[in-house]
PDB file of C-alpha atoms in Angstrom:
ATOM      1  CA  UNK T1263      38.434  -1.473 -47.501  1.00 65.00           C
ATOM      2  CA  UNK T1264      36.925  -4.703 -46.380  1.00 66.00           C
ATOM      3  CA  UNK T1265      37.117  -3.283 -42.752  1.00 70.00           C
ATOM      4  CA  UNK T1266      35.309  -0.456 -43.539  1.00 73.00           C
ATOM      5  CA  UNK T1267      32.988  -3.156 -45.853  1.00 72.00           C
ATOM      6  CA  UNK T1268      32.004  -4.417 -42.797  1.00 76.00           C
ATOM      7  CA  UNK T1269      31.720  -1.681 -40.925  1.00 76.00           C
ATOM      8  CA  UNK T1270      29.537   0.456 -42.262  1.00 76.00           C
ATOM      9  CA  UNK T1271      27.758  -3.535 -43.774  1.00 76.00           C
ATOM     10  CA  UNK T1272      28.207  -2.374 -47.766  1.00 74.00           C
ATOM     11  CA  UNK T1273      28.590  -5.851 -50.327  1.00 78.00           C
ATOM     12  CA  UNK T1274      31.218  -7.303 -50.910  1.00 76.00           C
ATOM     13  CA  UNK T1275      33.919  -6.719 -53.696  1.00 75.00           C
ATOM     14  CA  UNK T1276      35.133  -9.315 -55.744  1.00 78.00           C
ATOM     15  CA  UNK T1277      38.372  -6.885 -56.487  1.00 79.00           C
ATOM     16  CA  UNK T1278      38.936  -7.042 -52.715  1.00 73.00           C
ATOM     17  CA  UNK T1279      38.764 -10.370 -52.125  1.00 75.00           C
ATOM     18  CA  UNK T1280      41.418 -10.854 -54.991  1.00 79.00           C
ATOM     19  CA  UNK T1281      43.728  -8.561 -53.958  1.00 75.00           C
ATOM     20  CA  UNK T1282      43.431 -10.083 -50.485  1.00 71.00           C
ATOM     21  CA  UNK T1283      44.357 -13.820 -52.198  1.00 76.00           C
ATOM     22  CA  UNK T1284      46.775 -12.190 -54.082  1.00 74.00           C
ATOM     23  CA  UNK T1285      48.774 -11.021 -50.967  1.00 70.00           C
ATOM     24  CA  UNK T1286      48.473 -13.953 -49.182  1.00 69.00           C
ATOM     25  CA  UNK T1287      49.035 -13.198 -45.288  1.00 63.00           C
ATOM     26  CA  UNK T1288      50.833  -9.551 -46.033  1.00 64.00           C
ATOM     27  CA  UNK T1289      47.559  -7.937 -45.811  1.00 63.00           C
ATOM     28  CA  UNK T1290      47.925  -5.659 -42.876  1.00 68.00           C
ATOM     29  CA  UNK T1291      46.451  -1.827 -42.268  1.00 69.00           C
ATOM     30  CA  UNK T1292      48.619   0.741 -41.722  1.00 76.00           C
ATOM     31  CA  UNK T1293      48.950   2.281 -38.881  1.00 81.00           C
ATOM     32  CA  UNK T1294      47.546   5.700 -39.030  1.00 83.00           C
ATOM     33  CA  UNK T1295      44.599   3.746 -40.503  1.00 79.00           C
ATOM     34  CA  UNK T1296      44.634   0.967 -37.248  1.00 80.00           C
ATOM     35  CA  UNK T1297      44.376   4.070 -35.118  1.00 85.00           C
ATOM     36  CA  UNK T1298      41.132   5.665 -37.116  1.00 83.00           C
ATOM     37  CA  UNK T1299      39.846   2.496 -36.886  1.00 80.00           C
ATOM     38  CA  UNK T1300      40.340   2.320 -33.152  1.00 83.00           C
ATOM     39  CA  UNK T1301      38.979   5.632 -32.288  1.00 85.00           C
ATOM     40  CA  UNK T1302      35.806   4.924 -34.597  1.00 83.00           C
ATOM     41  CA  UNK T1303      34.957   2.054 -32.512  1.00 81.00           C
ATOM     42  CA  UNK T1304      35.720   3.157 -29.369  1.00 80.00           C
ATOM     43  CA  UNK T1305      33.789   6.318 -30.724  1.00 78.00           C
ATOM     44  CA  UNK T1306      30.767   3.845 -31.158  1.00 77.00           C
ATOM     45  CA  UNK T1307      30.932   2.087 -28.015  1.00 73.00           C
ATOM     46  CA  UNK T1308      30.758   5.393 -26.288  1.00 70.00           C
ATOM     47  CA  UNK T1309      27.718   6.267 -28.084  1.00 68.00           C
ATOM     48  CA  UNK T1310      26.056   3.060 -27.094  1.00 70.00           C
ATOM     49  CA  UNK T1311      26.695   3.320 -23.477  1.00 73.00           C
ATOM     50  CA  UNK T1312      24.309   4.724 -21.539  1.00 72.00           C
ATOM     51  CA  UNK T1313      26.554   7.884 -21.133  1.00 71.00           C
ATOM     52  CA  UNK T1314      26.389   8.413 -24.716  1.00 68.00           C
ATOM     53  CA  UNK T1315      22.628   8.054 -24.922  1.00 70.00           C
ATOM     54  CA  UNK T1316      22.341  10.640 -21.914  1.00 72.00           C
ATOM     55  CA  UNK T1317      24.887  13.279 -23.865  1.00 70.00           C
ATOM     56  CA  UNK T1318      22.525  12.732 -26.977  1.00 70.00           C
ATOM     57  CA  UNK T1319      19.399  13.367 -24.982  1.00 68.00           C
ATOM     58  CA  UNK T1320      21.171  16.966 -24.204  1.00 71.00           C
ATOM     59  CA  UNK T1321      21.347  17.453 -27.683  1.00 70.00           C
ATOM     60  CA  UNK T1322      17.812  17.557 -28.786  1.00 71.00           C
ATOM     61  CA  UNK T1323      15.035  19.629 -28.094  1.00 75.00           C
ATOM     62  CA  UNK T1324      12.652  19.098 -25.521  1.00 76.00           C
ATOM     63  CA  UNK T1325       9.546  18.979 -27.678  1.00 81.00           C
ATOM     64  CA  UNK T1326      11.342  15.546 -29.206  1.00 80.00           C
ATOM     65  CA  UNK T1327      12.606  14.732 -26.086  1.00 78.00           C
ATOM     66  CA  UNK T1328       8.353  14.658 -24.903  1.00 85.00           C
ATOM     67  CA  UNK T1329       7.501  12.725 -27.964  1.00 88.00           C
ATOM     68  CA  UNK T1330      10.020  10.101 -28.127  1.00 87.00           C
ATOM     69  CA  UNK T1331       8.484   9.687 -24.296  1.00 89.00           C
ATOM     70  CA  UNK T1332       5.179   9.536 -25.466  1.00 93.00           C
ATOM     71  CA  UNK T1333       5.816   7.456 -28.296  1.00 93.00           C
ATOM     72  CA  UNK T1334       7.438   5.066 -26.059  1.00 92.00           C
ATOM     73  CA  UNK T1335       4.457   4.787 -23.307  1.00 92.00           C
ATOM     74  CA  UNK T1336       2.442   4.645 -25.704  1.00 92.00           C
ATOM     75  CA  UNK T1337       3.885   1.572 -27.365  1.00 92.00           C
ATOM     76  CA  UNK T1338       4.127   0.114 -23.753  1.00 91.00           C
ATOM     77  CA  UNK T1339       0.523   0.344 -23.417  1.00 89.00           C
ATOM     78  CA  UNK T1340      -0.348  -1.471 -25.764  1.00 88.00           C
ATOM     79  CA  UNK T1341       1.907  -4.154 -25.923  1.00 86.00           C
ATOM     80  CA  UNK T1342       0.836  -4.256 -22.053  1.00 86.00           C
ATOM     81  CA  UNK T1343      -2.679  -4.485 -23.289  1.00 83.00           C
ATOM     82  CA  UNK T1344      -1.638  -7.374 -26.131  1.00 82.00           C
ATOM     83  CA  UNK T1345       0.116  -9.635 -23.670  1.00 81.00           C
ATOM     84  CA  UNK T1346      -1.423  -8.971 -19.977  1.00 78.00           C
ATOM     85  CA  UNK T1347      -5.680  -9.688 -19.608  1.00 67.00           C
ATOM     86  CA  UNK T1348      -7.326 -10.122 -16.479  1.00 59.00           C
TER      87      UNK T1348
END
């Protein structure tokens, strides 16, 4: 629980952290649980790489495709314009 707490950044529980004190250094996930936590993050780091990006770009259509371009230029415009004078 606190893993996933943490993961997916949701408060804290006070029960947790007492069952946690209460078990002193036996806290430990079990294994079928280690390995769904494994393939989650390596999962996520797969959809950060630049791969992952690329395989989501395949996934839309290309009308959003041209306005998440636009959008972008556009914003580089004018934080070109805000920082660069001549």
């Amino acid at each position: 629980r606190v893993h996933l707490r943490e993961k997916y950044r949701l408060p804290k529980s006070e029960m947790d952290e007492n069952q946690i004190q209460m078990a002193g250094d036996d806290v430990d996930l079990p294994e079928e649980l280690r390995k769904m936590v494994d393939e989650d993050q390596i999962e996520e780091e797969d959809k950060d790489s630049i791969l992952g990006h690329l395989q989501n770009l395949q996934n839309m259509d290309l009308d959003t495709i041209k306005e998440k371009a636009q959008a972008t230029f556009t914003e580089m415009k004018q934080t070109a314009g805000q920082k660069c004078s001549v």
